[in-house]
Coordinates of C-alpha atoms and ligand atoms in Angstrom, one line a residue:
M1201 CA 8.9 -6.7 -29.2
T1202 CA 8.1 -4.9 -26.2
L1203 CA 9.7 -5.2 -22.8
R1204 CA 7.1 -5.5 -19.6
S1205 CA 7.8 -5.8 -16.1
V1206 CA 5.6 -8.9 -15.2
V1207 CA 5.1 -10.0 -11.7
Q1208 CA 6.8 -13.4 -10.8
G1209 CA 6.0 -14.0 -7.3
I1210 CA 4.3 -12.1 -4.5
G1211 CA 4.2 -12.8 -0.7
H1212 CA 3.4 -10.8 2.2
Y1213 CA 3.9 -10.8 6.4
L1214 CA 1.4 -9.6 9.0
P1215 CA 2.6 -9.4 12.6
D1216 CA 1.4 -11.8 15.1
R1217 CA -0.5 -9.5 17.4
I1218 CA -3.8 -8.9 16.1
V1219 CA -5.6 -6.1 17.8
P1220 CA -9.4 -6.1 17.8
N1221 CA -11.7 -2.9 17.6
S1222 CA -12.9 -3.8 21.0
E1223 CA -9.2 -3.2 22.6
F1224 CA -9.8 0.4 22.1
E1225 CA -12.6 0.8 24.0
K1226 CA -11.0 0.3 27.0
T1227 CA -8.8 3.7 26.7
L1228 CA -10.7 5.7 24.4
E1229 CA -14.3 7.1 23.8
T1230 CA -15.0 4.9 20.7
S1231 CA -16.9 1.7 19.8
D1232 CA -16.5 -1.2 17.8
E1233 CA -19.5 -0.4 15.9
W1234 CA -18.1 3.3 15.1
I1235 CA -14.9 2.2 13.9
R1236 CA -16.7 -0.7 11.7
T1237 CA -19.3 1.8 10.2
R1238 CA -17.4 4.8 9.7
S1239 CA -14.2 2.8 8.3
G1240 CA -14.9 -1.0 7.7
I1241 CA -12.0 -2.0 10.0
E1242 CA -12.6 -4.7 12.3
R1243 CA -9.0 -5.6 13.5
R1244 CA -5.5 -4.9 12.7
H1245 CA -1.8 -6.2 13.5
F1246 CA 0.6 -4.5 15.3
A1247 CA 4.5 -5.2 15.0
A1248 CA 6.2 -6.8 18.4
D1249 CA 8.2 -4.2 20.6
G1250 CA 11.3 -4.2 19.1
Q1251 CA 10.2 -5.6 15.5
P1252 CA 11.3 -2.9 13.0
T1253 CA 10.1 -2.1 9.7
S1254 CA 13.1 -4.0 8.0
D1255 CA 11.7 -7.1 9.7
L1256 CA 8.4 -7.0 8.3
A1257 CA 10.0 -6.2 5.0
V1258 CA 12.6 -9.3 4.9
R1259 CA 9.8 -11.7 5.7
A1260 CA 7.8 -10.4 3.1
A1261 CA 10.6 -10.5 0.5
R1262 CA 11.4 -14.1 1.4
A1263 CA 7.6 -15.2 0.8
A1264 CA 7.8 -13.5 -2.5
L1265 CA 11.1 -15.0 -3.4
T1266 CA 9.8 -18.5 -2.5
N1267 CA 6.8 -18.0 -4.3
A1268 CA 8.7 -17.0 -7.4
G1269 CA 11.2 -19.9 -7.2
L1270 CA 13.9 -17.4 -7.1
V1271 CA 16.6 -16.6 -4.6
A1272 CA 18.4 -13.4 -3.6
D1273 CA 21.2 -13.5 -6.2
D1274 CA 18.5 -13.7 -8.8
I1275 CA 17.4 -10.0 -7.8
D1276 CA 19.2 -7.0 -9.1
G1277 CA 17.8 -4.3 -7.4
I1278 CA 15.4 -3.6 -4.0
V1279 CA 12.9 -0.8 -3.7
V1280 CA 11.2 -0.4 -0.6
A1281 CA 8.1 2.0 0.2
T1282 CA 8.0 3.1 3.4
S1283 CA 7.4 6.4 5.3
T1284 CA 8.5 4.3 8.8
P1285 CA 12.1 3.4 8.2
D1286 CA 14.1 1.7 11.2
L1287 CA 16.3 4.6 11.3
T1288 CA 16.7 8.2 9.4
F1289 CA 19.4 6.0 7.4
P1290 CA 20.3 3.9 5.9
S1291 CA 17.7 2.8 3.9
V1292 CA 15.3 -0.1 4.9
A1293 CA 16.1 -1.5 1.2
T1294 CA 19.9 -1.9 2.3
M1295 CA 18.8 -3.7 5.6
V1296 CA 16.7 -6.2 3.8
Q1297 CA 19.6 -6.7 0.7
K1298 CA 21.8 -7.6 3.7
E1299 CA 19.6 -9.9 5.4
L1300 CA 18.6 -11.7 2.6
G1301 CA 22.5 -12.4 1.9
M1302 CA 22.4 -10.4 -1.4
T1303 CA 25.8 -8.9 -2.1
R1304 CA 25.3 -7.2 -5.5
G1305 CA 22.8 -4.8 -6.9
F1306 CA 21.4 -2.0 -5.4
G1307 CA 18.6 -1.1 -2.8
F1308 CA 16.6 2.1 -1.9
D1309 CA 13.5 3.6 -0.2
I1310 CA 10.7 5.4 -1.6
Q1311 CA 8.9 7.8 0.3
A1312 CA 5.2 8.6 -1.0
V1313 CA 3.2 7.7 2.1
C1314 CA 0.0 5.6 1.3
A1315 CA 0.6 6.2 -2.5
G1316 CA 4.4 4.9 -1.9
F1317 CA 3.9 1.4 -3.5
I1318 CA 2.1 2.9 -6.5
Y1319 CA 5.1 4.9 -6.8
A1320 CA 7.8 2.1 -5.9
L1321 CA 5.8 0.0 -8.9
T1322 CA 6.3 2.7 -11.3
T1323 CA 9.9 3.2 -10.5
A1324 CA 10.9 -0.4 -10.8
N1325 CA 9.2 -0.7 -13.7
A1326 CA 11.0 2.1 -15.7
L1327 CA 14.3 0.6 -14.3
I1328 CA 13.7 -2.4 -15.9
L1329 CA 12.2 -0.7 -18.8
S1330 CA 15.5 1.3 -19.2
G1331 CA 17.8 -1.9 -18.8
Q1332 CA 18.9 -1.0 -15.3
A1333 CA 17.8 -4.3 -13.9
Q1334 CA 16.1 -7.4 -15.2
R1335 CA 14.6 -8.5 -11.8
V1336 CA 13.4 -6.0 -8.9
L1337 CA 11.8 -6.8 -5.4
V1338 CA 9.5 -4.4 -4.9
I1339 CA 8.3 -4.4 -1.2
G1340 CA 5.6 -1.8 0.9
A1341 CA 6.4 -2.2 4.6
E1342 CA 5.3 -0.2 7.4
T1343 CA 5.0 0.0 11.3
F1344 CA 2.7 3.0 11.5
S1345 CA 1.6 1.7 15.2
R1346 CA 5.0 3.8 15.9
I1347 CA 3.6 7.0 14.9
M1348 CA 0.4 7.1 16.5
D1349 CA -1.1 9.4 18.9
W1350 CA -2.7 7.0 21.5
T1351 CA -4.9 9.8 22.7
D1352 CA -6.5 10.8 19.6
R1353 CA -9.5 8.6 18.6
S1354 CA -9.7 9.9 15.1
T1355 CA -6.6 8.3 13.7
C1356 CA -5.0 5.6 16.2
V1357 CA -7.9 3.3 15.5
L1358 CA -7.7 3.1 11.9
F1359 CA -3.9 2.2 10.9
G1360 CA -2.2 -1.1 11.2
D1361 CA 1.6 -2.7 10.6
G1362 CA 2.4 -5.2 7.8
A1363 CA 4.3 -5.8 4.7
G1364 CA 4.1 -7.0 1.2
A1365 CA 6.4 -8.1 -1.7
L1366 CA 6.5 -8.7 -5.0
V1367 CA 9.3 -9.6 -7.7
L1368 CA 8.9 -7.9 -11.0
A1369 CA 10.8 -9.3 -14.0
A1370 CA 11.5 -8.4 -17.4
E1371 CA 10.0 -10.5 -19.9
E1372 CA 8.9 -9.8 -23.5
G1373 CA 5.4 -8.6 -24.8
T1374 CA 3.8 -7.5 -27.9
G1375 CA 3.3 -4.0 -27.1
T1376 CA -0.8 -4.6 -26.6
S1377 CA -2.9 -4.3 -23.6
A1378 CA -3.3 -8.3 -23.7
D1379 CA 0.3 -8.4 -22.5
R1380 CA 1.0 -9.5 -18.9
G1381 CA 2.8 -7.1 -16.6
I1382 CA 2.8 -3.4 -16.1
L1383 CA 0.9 -1.7 -18.4
S1384 CA 0.4 2.0 -17.6
S1385 CA 0.7 4.2 -14.7
D1386 CA -0.3 7.6 -13.5
L1387 CA 1.4 9.7 -10.6
N1388 CA 0.2 13.1 -9.1
S1389 CA 1.2 15.1 -6.1
D1390 CA -0.3 18.4 -5.0
G1391 CA 1.8 19.8 -1.7
R1392 CA -0.8 22.3 -1.1
Y1393 CA -2.5 19.6 0.6
R1394 CA 0.0 19.3 3.4
D1395 CA -1.9 20.0 6.4
M1396 CA -4.4 17.2 5.4
L1397 CA -2.1 14.5 6.4
Y1398 CA 1.1 14.8 7.8
V1399 CA 3.4 13.6 11.1
D1400 CA 4.4 16.5 13.3
G1401 CA 8.1 15.7 13.5
G1402 CA 11.1 15.2 11.4
V1403 CA 14.9 15.2 11.3
S1404 CA 15.0 18.8 10.3
T1405 CA 12.4 20.2 12.3
T1406 CA 11.8 18.9 15.8
G1407 CA 14.7 16.2 15.8
E1408 CA 12.0 13.3 16.8
A1409 CA 9.8 10.9 14.8
G1410 CA 6.4 12.9 15.4
K1411 CA 2.8 11.8 15.4
L1412 CA 0.3 11.1 12.6
R1413 CA -2.3 14.0 12.1
M1414 CA -4.9 14.1 9.9
Q1415 CA -8.2 16.0 9.1
G1416 CA -10.3 13.0 8.3
N1417 CA -13.3 14.3 6.7
P1418 CA -11.7 16.7 3.9
L1419 CA -9.5 14.2 3.0
F1420 CA -12.3 11.5 2.4
R1421 CA -13.8 14.0 0.2
Q1422 CA -10.5 14.6 -2.0
A1423 CA -9.7 10.7 -1.9
V1424 CA -12.8 9.4 -3.7
E1425 CA -12.2 12.3 -6.0
K1426 CA -8.4 11.9 -7.0
L1427 CA -8.6 8.1 -6.9
A1428 CA -11.5 7.7 -9.6
S1429 CA -9.4 10.3 -12.0
T1430 CA -6.0 8.6 -11.4
A1431 CA -7.8 5.4 -12.1
E1432 CA -9.2 6.5 -15.2
A1433 CA -6.0 8.2 -16.5
A1434 CA -4.5 5.0 -16.0
L1435 CA -6.8 3.2 -17.8
E1436 CA -7.1 5.8 -20.8
K1437 CA -3.4 5.7 -21.5
I1438 CA -3.9 1.8 -22.7
G1439 CA -7.2 2.7 -24.4
L1440 CA -9.1 0.5 -21.8
T1441 CA -11.8 1.4 -19.6
G1442 CA -13.4 0.7 -16.0
A1443 CA -15.5 -2.3 -17.9
D1444 CA -12.4 -4.0 -18.8
V1445 CA -10.8 -4.2 -15.3
D1446 CA -11.3 -7.9 -13.8
W1447 CA -10.2 -6.6 -9.9
I1448 CA -9.6 -3.2 -8.5
V1449 CA -6.8 -3.5 -5.9
P1450 CA -7.4 -0.1 -3.7
H1451 CA -5.3 1.3 -0.8
Q1452 CA -7.2 -0.1 2.1
A1453 CA -7.9 3.3 4.1
N1454 CA -11.7 3.0 4.5
I1455 CA -14.4 0.8 3.1
R1456 CA -16.4 3.8 2.6
I1457 CA -13.5 5.2 0.2
I1458 CA -13.2 2.0 -1.5
Q1459 CA -17.0 1.7 -2.5
G1460 CA -17.3 5.4 -3.4
T1461 CA -14.2 5.1 -6.1
A1462 CA -15.8 1.6 -7.3
K1463 CA -19.2 3.4 -7.7
K1464 CA -17.4 6.1 -10.0
L1465 CA -15.5 3.7 -12.3
G1466 CA -18.7 1.7 -12.7
L1467 CA -17.6 -1.5 -10.8
P1468 CA -19.6 -3.7 -8.4
M1469 CA -17.9 -4.3 -5.3
D1470 CA -17.5 -8.2 -6.0
R1471 CA -15.0 -7.0 -8.6
V1472 CA -12.8 -5.3 -5.7
I1473 CA -9.9 -6.7 -3.5
V1474 CA -11.1 -6.0 0.3
T1475 CA -8.8 -6.4 3.4
V1476 CA -9.3 -3.4 5.1
Q1477 CA -11.3 -5.3 7.9
D1478 CA -8.4 -7.3 9.1
H1479 CA -5.5 -5.4 8.0
G1480 CA -6.7 -1.4 9.0
N1481 CA -4.7 1.0 6.9
T1482 CA -1.2 0.0 6.7
S1483 CA -0.4 2.7 4.0
A1484 CA 2.5 1.5 1.6
A1485 CA 1.8 -2.3 2.7
S1486 CA -1.7 -2.0 1.9
I1487 CA -1.8 -2.4 -1.9
P1488 CA 0.8 -5.2 -2.0
L1489 CA -0.8 -7.2 0.9
A1490 CA -4.3 -6.9 -0.6
L1491 CA -2.6 -8.4 -3.9
S1492 CA -0.9 -11.0 -2.2
V1493 CA -4.1 -12.0 -0.2
G1494 CA -6.1 -11.7 -3.3
V1495 CA -3.9 -14.1 -5.3
A1496 CA -3.5 -16.6 -2.2
S1497 CA -7.5 -16.7 -2.1
G1498 CA -7.6 -17.9 -5.9
K1499 CA -9.8 -14.6 -6.8
I1500 CA -7.0 -12.8 -8.7
K1501 CA -6.0 -15.7 -11.6
Q1502 CA -3.2 -15.1 -14.3
G1503 CA -4.4 -12.9 -17.1
D1504 CA -6.6 -10.8 -15.1
L1505 CA -6.4 -7.1 -15.5
L1506 CA -5.9 -5.5 -12.2
L1507 CA -6.0 -1.6 -11.3
A1508 CA -4.2 -0.6 -8.2
E1509 CA -4.8 2.9 -7.0
A1510 CA -3.7 4.8 -3.7
I1511 CA -3.3 8.2 -2.0
G1512 CA -2.1 9.5 1.0
G1513 CA 0.1 12.2 2.7
G1514 CA 1.0 15.2 0.4
L1515 CA -1.1 14.6 -1.2
A1516 CA 0.3 12.0 -3.3
W1517 CA -2.0 9.7 -5.3
G1518 CA -1.6 7.3 -8.6
A1519 CA -2.7 4.2 -10.1
V1520 CA -0.9 1.2 -11.9
A1521 CA -2.8 -0.6 -14.5
L1522 CA -1.3 -4.4 -14.8
R1523 CA -2.0 -7.7 -16.1
W1524 CA -1.6 -10.5 -13.9
Ligands
LIG236 C1 -11.3 9.2 9.8 C2 -12.9 8.8 9.1 C3 -13.2 7.3 9.4 C4 -13.9 9.8 9.8 O1 -15.3 9.7 9.4 P1 -16.3 10.6 9.2 O2 -17.3 10.3 8.6 O3 -15.2 11.3 8.3 O4 -16.5 11.1 10.6 P2 -16.0 12.6 11.1 O5 -14.2 13.2 11.0 O6 -16.7 13.8 10.5 O7 -16.3 12.5 12.4 C5 -17.7 12.3 13.0 C6 -17.6 12.4 14.6 O8 -17.2 11.1 15.1 C7 -16.0 11.3 16.0 N1 -15.0 10.6 15.9 C8 -13.6 10.3 15.5 N2 -13.0 9.1 15.5 C9 -14.2 8.5 16.1 C10 -13.7 7.4 17.2 N3 -12.6 6.4 16.8 N4 -14.8 6.8 17.8 C11 -15.9 7.4 18.3 N5 -16.0 8.8 17.4 C12 -15.0 9.1 16.8 C13 -15.6 12.7 15.5 O9 -15.0 13.6 16.8 C14 -16.8 13.5 15.2 O10 -17.5 13.6 16.2 P3 -18.4 15.4 16.1 O11 -19.4 15.3 15.1 O12 -18.8 15.3 17.7 O13 -17.5 16.3 16.1 C15 -13.0 9.3 7.4 O14 -12.9 10.5 7.4 C16 -11.9 9.0 6.9 O15 -11.7 7.8 6.6 N6 -11.1 9.8 6.5 C17 -10.0 9.6 5.2 C18 -9.0 9.0 6.0 C19 -7.6 8.3 5.0 O16 -8.2 7.9 4.0 N7 -6.6 8.1 5.3 C20 -5.6 8.2 5.1 C21 -5.2 8.4 3.7 S1 -4.2 7.4 3.2

């Protein structure tokens, strides 16, 4: 008998305010056409003034619990992937814990920027397999609109706000790749790429949150290469290949990166969950958002083999193979 971390429920939340590309035409030298063709993004959601990341996270968490038919007290731990927390501390996870009325268990945040949800899933899986927890709420929640330089057209049109959450729970499997749940993961980082994507502020340097800075073009080239190799590494660990994958659930940064990675893996675009047109890049929230939308639309079905992959600041990147 092999212990597996199986997804028992999923949900998401997007803030009410939808911002179409045309809105940027009013203040920047840009166009809907440029944004659409270069990134695939058509619109994104922005959190309301005064609406913090924890608010988005709580709403996504409630949706996931409802979907799983569980209540907060059924959960042993909360892991939130975010790079845009409400405060320097405490963690967003403990804020979610309080709002859900959960008085036991643990909560902490993980910061691996756009790869955050892959890191959070891998960590939650390890906690479950080691017997630390039976059920973990894994959340990706971001308000990247708060760290945009609104005068920088090469970054501010690309990002959005949102949150997605899922409940991972211990179940017994057979130890083969036919099991439901997380089957493998592959994590990587390389700090030499720091300047490719970073925020120019922080607690121990400027004392301010700072704004996002990005070298889009070199990052683009790194992304396709590294995403394809981490995806292949995750599959190799369980003796599978791209041909076995039912759905790629990629980090939603740019449709051209998504297409390039799918091509390298030998998969057609009709086996890829794509939400970048509606959400933009929501960093650590993008994979759980795409998963939740993919499930709600009826595309992702129980038993499907999913491959989630992401890359972001650090650089940090990775992939998780799981059977739904
Ligand atoms: C940012 C990105 C969309 C730009 O696309 P690109 O094809 O690489 O475009 P370039 O950066 O080469 O820029 C091409 C031109 O468009 C211009 N441009 C940039 N942003 C623009 C905008 N919003 N509107 C109009 N023109 C824009 C640039 O100034 C440049 O002009 P120049 O040739 O006169 O210097 C793309 O590089 C990308 O998505 N990179 C990866 C981003 C990413 O994945 N980030 C997160 C990882 S988590």
